[in-house]
PDB file of C-alpha atoms and ligand atoms in Angstrom:
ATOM      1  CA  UNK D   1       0.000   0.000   0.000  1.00 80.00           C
ATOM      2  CA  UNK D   2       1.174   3.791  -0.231  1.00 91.00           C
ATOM      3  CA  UNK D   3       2.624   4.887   2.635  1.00 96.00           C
ATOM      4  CA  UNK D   4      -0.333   6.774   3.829  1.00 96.00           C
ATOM      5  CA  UNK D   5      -3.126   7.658   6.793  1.00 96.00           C
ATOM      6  CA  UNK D   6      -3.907   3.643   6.455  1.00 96.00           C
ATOM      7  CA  UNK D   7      -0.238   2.186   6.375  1.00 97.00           C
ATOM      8  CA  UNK D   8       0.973   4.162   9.415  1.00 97.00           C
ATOM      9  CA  UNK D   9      -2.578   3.110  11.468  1.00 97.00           C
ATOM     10  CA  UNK D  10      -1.476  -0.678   9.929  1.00 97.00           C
ATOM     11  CA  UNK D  11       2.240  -0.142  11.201  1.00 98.00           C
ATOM     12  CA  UNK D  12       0.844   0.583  14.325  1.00 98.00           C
ATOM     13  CA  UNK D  13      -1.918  -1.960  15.081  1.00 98.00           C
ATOM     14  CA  UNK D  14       1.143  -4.532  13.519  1.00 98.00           C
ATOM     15  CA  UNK D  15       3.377  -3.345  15.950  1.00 98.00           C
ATOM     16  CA  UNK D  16       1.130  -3.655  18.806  1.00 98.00           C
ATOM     17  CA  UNK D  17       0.564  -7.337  17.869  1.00 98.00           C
ATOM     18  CA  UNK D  18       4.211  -8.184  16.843  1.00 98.00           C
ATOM     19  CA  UNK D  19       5.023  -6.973  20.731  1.00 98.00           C
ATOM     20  CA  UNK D  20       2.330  -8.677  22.223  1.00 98.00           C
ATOM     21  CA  UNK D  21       3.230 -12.117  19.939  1.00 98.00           C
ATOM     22  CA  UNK D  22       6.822 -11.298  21.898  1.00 98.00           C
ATOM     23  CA  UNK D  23       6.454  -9.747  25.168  1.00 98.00           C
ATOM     24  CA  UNK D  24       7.849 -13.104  26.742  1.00 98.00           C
ATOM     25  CA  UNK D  25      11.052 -13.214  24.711  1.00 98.00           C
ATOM     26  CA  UNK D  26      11.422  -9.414  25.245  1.00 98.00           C
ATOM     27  CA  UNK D  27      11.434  -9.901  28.853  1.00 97.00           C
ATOM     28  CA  UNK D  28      13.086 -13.096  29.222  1.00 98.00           C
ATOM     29  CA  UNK D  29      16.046 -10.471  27.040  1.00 98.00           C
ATOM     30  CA  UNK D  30      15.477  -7.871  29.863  1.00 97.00           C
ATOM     31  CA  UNK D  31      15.600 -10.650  32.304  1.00 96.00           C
ATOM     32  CA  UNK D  32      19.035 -11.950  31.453  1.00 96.00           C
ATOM     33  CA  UNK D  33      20.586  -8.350  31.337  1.00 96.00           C
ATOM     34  CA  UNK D  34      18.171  -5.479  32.907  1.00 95.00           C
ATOM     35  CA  UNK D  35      14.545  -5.764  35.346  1.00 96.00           C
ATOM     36  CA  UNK D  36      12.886  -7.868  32.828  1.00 96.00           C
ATOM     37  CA  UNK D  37      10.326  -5.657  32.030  1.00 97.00           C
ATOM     38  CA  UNK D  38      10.863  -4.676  28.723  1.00 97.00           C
ATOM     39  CA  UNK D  39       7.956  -6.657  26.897  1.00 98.00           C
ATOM     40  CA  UNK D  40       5.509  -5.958  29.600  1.00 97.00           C
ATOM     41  CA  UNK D  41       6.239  -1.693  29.162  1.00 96.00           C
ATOM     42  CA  UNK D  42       6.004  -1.775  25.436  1.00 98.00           C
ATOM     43  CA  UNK D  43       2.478  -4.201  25.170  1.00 97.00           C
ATOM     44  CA  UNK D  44       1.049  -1.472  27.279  1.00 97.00           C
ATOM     45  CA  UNK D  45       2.649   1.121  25.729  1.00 98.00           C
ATOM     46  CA  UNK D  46       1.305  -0.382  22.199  1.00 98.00           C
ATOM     47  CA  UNK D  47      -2.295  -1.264  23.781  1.00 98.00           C
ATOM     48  CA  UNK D  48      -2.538   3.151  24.699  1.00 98.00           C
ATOM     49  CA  UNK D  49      -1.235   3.453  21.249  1.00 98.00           C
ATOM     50  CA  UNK D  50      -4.243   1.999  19.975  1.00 98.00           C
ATOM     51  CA  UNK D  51      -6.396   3.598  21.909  1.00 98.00           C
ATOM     52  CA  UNK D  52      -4.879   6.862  20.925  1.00 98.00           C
ATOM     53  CA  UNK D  53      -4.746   6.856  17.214  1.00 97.00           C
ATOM     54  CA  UNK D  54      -8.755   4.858  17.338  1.00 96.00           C
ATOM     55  CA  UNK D  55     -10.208   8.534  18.592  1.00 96.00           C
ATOM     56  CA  UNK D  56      -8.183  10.553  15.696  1.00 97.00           C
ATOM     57  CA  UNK D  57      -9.708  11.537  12.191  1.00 93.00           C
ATOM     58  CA  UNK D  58      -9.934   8.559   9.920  1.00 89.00           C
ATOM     59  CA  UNK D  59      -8.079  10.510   7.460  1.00 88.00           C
ATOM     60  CA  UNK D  60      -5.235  11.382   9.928  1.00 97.00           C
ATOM     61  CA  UNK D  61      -1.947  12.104   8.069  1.00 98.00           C
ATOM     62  CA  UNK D  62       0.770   9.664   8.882  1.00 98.00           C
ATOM     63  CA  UNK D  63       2.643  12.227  10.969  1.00 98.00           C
ATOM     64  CA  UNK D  64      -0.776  12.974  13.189  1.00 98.00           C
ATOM     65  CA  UNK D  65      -0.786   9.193  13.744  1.00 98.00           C
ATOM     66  CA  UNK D  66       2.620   8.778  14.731  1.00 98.00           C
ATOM     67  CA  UNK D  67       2.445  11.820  17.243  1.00 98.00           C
ATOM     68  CA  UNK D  68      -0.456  10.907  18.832  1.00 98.00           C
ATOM     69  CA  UNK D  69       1.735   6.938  19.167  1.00 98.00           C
ATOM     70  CA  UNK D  70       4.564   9.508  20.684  1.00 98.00           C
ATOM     71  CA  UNK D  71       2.098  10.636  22.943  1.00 98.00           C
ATOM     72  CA  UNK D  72       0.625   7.161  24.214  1.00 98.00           C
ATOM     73  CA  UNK D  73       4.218   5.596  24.683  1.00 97.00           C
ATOM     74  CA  UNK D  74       5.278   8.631  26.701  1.00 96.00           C
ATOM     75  CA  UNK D  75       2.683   8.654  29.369  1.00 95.00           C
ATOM     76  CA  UNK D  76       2.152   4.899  29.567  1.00 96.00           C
ATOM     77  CA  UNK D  77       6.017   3.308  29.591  1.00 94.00           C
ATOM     78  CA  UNK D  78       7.929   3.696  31.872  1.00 84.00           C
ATOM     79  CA  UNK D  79      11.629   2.736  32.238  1.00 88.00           C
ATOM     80  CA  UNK D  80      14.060   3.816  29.554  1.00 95.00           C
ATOM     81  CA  UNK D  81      12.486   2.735  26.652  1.00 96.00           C
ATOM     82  CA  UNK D  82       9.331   5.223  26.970  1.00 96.00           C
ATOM     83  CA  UNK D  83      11.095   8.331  26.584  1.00 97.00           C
ATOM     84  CA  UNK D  84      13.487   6.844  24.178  1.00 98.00           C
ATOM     85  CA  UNK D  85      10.326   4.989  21.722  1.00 98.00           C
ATOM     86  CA  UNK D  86       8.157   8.445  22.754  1.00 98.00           C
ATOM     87  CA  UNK D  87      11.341  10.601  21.249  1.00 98.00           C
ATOM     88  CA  UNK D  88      12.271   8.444  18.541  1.00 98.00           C
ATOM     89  CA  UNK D  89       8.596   9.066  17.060  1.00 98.00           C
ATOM     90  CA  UNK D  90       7.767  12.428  17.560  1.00 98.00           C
ATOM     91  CA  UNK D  91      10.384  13.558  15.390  1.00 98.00           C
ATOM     92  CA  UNK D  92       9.625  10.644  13.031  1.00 98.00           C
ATOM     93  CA  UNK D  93       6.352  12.729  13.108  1.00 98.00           C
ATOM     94  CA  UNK D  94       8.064  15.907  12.941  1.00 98.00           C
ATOM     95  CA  UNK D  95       9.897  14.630   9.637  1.00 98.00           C
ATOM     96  CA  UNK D  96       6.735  13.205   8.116  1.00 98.00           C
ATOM     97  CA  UNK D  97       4.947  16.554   8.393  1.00 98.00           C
ATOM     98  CA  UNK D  98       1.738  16.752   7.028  1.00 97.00           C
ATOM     99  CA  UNK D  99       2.339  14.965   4.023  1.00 98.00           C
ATOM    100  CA  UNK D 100      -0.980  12.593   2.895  1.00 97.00           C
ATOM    101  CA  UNK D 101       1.778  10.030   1.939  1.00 97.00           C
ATOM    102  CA  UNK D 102       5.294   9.032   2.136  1.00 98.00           C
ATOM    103  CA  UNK D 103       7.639   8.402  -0.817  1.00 98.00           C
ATOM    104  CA  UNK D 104      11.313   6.693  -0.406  1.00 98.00           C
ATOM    105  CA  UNK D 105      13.151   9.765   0.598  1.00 98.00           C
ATOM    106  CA  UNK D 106      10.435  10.703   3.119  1.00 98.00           C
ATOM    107  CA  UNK D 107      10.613   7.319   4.535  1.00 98.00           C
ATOM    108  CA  UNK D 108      14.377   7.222   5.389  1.00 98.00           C
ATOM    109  CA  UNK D 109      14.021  10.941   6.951  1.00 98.00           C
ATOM    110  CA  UNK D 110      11.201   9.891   8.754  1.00 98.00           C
ATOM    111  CA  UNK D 111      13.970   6.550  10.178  1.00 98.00           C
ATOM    112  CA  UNK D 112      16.571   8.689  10.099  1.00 98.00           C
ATOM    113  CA  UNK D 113      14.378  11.579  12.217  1.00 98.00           C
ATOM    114  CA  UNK D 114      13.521   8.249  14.755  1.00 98.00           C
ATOM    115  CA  UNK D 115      17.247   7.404  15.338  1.00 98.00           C
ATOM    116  CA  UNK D 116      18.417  11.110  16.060  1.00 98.00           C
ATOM    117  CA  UNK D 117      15.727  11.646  18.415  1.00 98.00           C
ATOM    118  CA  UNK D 118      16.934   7.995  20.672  1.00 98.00           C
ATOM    119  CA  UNK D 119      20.390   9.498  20.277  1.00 98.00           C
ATOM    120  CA  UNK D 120      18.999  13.197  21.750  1.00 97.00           C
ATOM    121  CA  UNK D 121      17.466  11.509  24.316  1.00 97.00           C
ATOM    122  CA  UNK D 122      19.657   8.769  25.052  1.00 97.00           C
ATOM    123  CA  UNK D 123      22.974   9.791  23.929  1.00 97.00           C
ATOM    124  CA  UNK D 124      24.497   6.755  23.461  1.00 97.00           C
ATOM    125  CA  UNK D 125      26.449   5.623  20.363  1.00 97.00           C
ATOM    126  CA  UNK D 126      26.622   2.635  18.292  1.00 98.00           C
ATOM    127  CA  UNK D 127      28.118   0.159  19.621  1.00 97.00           C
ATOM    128  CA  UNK D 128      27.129   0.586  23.113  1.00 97.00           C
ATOM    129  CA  UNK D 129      24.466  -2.111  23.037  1.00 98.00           C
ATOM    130  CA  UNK D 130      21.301  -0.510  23.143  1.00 98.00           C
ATOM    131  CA  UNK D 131      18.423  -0.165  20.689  1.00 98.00           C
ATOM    132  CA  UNK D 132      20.327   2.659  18.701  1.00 98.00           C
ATOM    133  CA  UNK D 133      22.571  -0.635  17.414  1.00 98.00           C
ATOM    134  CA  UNK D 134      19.246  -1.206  15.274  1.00 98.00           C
ATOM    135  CA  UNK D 135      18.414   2.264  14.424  1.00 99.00           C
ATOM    136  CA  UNK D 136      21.511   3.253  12.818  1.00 98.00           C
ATOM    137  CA  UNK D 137      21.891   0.075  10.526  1.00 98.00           C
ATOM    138  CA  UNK D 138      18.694   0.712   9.215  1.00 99.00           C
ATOM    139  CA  UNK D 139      19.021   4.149   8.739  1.00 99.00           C
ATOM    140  CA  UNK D 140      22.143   3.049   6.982  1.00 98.00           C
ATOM    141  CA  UNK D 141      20.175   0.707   4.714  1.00 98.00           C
ATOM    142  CA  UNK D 142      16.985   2.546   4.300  1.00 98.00           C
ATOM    143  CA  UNK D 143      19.486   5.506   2.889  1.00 98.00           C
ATOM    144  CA  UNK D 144      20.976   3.593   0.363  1.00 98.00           C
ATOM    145  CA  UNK D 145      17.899   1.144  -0.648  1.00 98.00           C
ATOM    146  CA  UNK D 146      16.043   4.786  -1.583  1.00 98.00           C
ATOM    147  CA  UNK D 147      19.575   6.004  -3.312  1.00 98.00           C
ATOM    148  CA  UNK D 148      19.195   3.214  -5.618  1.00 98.00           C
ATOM    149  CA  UNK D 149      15.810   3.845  -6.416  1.00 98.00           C
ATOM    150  CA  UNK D 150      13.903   1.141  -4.693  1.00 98.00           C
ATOM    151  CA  UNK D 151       9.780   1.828  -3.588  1.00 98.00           C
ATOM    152  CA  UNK D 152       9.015   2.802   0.104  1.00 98.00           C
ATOM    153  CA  UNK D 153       7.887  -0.808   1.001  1.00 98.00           C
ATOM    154  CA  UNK D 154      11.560  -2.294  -0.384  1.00 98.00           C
ATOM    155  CA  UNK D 155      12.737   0.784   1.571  1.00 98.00           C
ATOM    156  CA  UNK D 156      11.107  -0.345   4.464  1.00 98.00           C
ATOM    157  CA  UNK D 157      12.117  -3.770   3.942  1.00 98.00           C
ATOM    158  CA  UNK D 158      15.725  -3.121   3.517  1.00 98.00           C
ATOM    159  CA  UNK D 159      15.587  -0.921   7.292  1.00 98.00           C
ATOM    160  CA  UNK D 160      13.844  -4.091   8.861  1.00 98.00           C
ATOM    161  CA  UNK D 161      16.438  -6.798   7.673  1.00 98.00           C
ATOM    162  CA  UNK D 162      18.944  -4.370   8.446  1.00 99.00           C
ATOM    163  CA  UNK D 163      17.890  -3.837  12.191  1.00 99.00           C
ATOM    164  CA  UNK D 164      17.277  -7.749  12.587  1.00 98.00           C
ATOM    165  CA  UNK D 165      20.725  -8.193  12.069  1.00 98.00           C
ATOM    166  CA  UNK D 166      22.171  -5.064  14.329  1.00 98.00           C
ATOM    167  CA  UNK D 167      19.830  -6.626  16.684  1.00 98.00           C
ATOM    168  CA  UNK D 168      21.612 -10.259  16.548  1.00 98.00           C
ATOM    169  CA  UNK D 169      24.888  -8.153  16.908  1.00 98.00           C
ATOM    170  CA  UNK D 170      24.831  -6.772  19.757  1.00 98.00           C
ATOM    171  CA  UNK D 171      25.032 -10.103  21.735  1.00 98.00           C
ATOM    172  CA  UNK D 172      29.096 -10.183  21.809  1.00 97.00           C
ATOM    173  CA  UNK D 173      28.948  -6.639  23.244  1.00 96.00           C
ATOM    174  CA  UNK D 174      29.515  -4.933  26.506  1.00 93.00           C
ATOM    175  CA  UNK D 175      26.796  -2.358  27.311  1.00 95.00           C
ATOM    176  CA  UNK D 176      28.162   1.088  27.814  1.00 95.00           C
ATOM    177  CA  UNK D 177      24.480   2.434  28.423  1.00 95.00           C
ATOM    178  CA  UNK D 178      21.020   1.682  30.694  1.00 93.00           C
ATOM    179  CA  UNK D 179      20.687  -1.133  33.289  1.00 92.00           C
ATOM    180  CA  UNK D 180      22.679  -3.480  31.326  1.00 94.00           C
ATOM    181  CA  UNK D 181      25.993  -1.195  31.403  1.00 93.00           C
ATOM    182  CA  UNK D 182      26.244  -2.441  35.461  1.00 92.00           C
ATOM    183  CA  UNK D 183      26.953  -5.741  34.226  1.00 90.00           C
ATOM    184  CA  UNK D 184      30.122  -5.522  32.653  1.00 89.00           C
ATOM    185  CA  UNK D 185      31.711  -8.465  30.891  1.00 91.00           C
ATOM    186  CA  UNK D 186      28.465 -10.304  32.192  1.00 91.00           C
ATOM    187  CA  UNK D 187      26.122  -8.646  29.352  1.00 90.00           C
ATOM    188  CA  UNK D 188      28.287 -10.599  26.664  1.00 95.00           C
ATOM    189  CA  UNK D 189      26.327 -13.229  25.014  1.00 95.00           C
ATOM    190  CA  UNK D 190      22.564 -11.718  25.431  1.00 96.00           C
ATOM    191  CA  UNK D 191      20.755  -9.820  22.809  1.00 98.00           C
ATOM    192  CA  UNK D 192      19.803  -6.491  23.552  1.00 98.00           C
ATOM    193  CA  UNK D 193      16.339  -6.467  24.797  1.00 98.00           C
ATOM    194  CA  UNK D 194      15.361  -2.442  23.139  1.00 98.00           C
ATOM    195  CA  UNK D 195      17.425  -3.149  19.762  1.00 98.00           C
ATOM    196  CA  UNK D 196      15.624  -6.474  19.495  1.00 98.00           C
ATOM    197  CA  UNK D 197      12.217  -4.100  19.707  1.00 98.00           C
ATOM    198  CA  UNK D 198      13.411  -2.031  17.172  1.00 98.00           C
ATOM    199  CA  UNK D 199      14.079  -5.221  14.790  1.00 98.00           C
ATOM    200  CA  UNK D 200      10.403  -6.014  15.329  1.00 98.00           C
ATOM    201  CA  UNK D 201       8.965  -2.537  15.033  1.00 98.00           C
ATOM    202  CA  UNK D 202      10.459  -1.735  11.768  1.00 98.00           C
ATOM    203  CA  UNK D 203       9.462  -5.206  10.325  1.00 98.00           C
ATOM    204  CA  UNK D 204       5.822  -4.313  11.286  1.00 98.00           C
ATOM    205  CA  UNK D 205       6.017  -0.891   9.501  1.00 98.00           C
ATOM    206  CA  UNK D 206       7.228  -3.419   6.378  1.00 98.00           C
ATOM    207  CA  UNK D 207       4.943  -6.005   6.496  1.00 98.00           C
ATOM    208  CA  UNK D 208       1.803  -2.880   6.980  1.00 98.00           C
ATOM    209  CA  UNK D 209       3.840  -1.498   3.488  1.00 97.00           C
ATOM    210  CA  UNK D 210       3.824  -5.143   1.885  1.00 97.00           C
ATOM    211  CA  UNK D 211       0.248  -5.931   2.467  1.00 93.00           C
ATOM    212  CA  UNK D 212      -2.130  -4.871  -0.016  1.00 67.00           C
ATOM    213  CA  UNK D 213       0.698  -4.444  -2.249  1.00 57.00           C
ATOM    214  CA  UNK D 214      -0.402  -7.481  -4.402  1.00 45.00           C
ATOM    215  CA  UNK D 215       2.980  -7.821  -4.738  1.00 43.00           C
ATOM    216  CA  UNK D 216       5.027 -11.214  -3.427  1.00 42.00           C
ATOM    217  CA  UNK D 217       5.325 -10.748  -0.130  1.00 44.00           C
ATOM    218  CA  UNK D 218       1.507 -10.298   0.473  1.00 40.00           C
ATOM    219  CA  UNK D 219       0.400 -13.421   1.087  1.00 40.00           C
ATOM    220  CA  UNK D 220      -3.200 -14.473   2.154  1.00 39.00           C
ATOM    221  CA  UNK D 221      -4.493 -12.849   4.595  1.00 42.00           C
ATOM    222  CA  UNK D 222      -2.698  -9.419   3.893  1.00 43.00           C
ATOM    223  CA  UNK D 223      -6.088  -8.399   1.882  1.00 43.00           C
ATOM    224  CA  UNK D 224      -7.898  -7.096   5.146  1.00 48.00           C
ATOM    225  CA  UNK D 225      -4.987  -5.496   6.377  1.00 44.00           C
ATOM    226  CA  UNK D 226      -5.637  -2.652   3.573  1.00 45.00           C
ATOM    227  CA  UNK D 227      -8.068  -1.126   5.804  1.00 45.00           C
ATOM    228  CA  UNK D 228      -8.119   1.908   7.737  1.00 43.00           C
ATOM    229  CA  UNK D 229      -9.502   0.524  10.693  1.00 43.00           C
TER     230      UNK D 229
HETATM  231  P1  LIG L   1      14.531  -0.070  31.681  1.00 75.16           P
HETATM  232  O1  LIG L   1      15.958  -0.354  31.321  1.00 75.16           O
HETATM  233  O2  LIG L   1      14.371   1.250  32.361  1.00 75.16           O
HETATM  234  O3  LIG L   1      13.911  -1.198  32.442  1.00 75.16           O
HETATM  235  P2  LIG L   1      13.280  -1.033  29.260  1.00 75.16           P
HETATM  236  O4  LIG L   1      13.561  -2.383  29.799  1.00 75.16           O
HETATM  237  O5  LIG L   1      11.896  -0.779  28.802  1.00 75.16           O
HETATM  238  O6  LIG L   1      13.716   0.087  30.304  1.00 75.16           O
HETATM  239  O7  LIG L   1      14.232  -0.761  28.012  1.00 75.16           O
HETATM  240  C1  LIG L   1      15.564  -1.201  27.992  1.00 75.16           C
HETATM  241  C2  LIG L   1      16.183  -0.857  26.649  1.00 75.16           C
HETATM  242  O8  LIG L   1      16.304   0.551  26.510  1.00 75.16           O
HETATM  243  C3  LIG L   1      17.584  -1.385  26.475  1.00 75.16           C
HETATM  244  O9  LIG L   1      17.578  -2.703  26.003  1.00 75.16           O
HETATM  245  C4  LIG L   1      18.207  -0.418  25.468  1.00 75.16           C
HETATM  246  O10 LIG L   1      17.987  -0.854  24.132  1.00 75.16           O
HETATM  247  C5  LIG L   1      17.412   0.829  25.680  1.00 75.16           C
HETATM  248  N1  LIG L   1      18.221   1.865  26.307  1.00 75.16           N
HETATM  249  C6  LIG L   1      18.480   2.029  27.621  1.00 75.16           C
HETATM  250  N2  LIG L   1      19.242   3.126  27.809  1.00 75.16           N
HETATM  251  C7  LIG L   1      19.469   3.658  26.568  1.00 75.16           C
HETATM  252  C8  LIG L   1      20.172   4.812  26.065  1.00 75.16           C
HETATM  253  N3  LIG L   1      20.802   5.660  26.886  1.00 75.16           N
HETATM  254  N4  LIG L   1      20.163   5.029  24.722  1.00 75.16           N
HETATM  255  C9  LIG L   1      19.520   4.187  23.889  1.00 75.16           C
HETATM  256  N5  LIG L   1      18.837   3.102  24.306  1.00 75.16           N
HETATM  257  C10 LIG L   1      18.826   2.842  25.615  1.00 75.16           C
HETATM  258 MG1  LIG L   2      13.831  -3.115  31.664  1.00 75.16          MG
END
């Protein structure tokens, strides 16, 4: 689908279900390195979510969706990841601005908008083992997937894989950031909890770009997904 009012409502209800599908793993990642509480903030972060953008405008441009998501994480998570997921969208929304629709190059500033505002908030830096070891890959990817001219949805695609994989590295590493920094050598060997999120997040904003799309990767089922809400 075009990236529009009904993708980013998609990416969002997608999101709330891809957390939900993995709150356990999310907190059994917390568990081994931080409070464990990671999947259990960001299910109710996603459930206000919801709620939030189910009261705005059905025609609601993609930014006004993802600010009012901003919104709902902010006052319902707690713990680090709040702020940091609360930043990292309101300046996605700030970079979206009140376009009806997203094309590639609006897509990676939108990513690219997401990442800045974790590091402004959070100022760590890659390779410190924290959720901006997803952000920046994808950026990375996103930038040059839309340099060689591929759609949004390939763009999105491309930021997803990208992040799965910045995810998976971060096990060898030593946190230099959040709860997981008081562990020392001890973090080595466990997954990142928040970058693992951010693997999952940005594959739900691809799959809500794939469905519809008619296109391979929407399968069966991705037909009803094409709705608003
Ligand atoms: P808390 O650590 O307060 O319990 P969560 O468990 O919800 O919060 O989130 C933990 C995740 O937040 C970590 O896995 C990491 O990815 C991310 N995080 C923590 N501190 C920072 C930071 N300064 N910058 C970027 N990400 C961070
Ligand atoms: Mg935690």
């Amino acid at each position: 689908m075009a990236l529009d009012s009904a993708w980013s409502r998609e990416w969002m209800r997608r999101a709330a279900d891809v957390i939900s599908e993995n709150r356990a793993e999310l907190g059994a990642l917390d568990r081994e390195i931080g409070d464990g509480d990671h999947g259990e903030n960001l299910e109710r972060g996603f459930h206000a979510v919801l709620e939030k953008i189910g009261a705005l405008d059905g025609d609601a441009t993609p930014g006004a969706v993802l600010k009012a998501a901003a919104m709902a994480l902010v006052s319902t998570v707690g713990g680090a990841s709040g702020p940091l997921y609360g930043t990292a969208l309101l300046k996605a929304a700030d970079a979206a601005g009140d376009a009806a629709s997203l094309d590639s190059a609006a897509v990676v500033a939108v990513i690219t908008a997401a990442r800045d505002g974790v590091v402004l908030r959070g100022k760590a830096e890659s390779g410190d083992k924290t959720m901006v070891d997803a952000w920046t890959p994808a950026v990375d990817a996103a930038g040059k997937a839309s340099e060689a001219g591929k759609s949004p949805a390939e763009v999105l695609r491309a930021a997803a894989d990208a992040a799965a994989a910045g995810a998976k590295a971060t096990e060898p590493l030593v946190a230099r950031k959040g709860r997981a920094s008081y562990l020392g050598e001890r973090a080595i060997g466990h997954r990142d909890p928040g970058a693992q999120s951010t693997s999952l997040l940005l594959a739900a904003a691809a799959d809500a770009a794939e469905a519809g799309t008619g296109g391979a990767e929407a399968g069966a089922g991705a037909a009803d997904a094409s709705e608003a809400d």
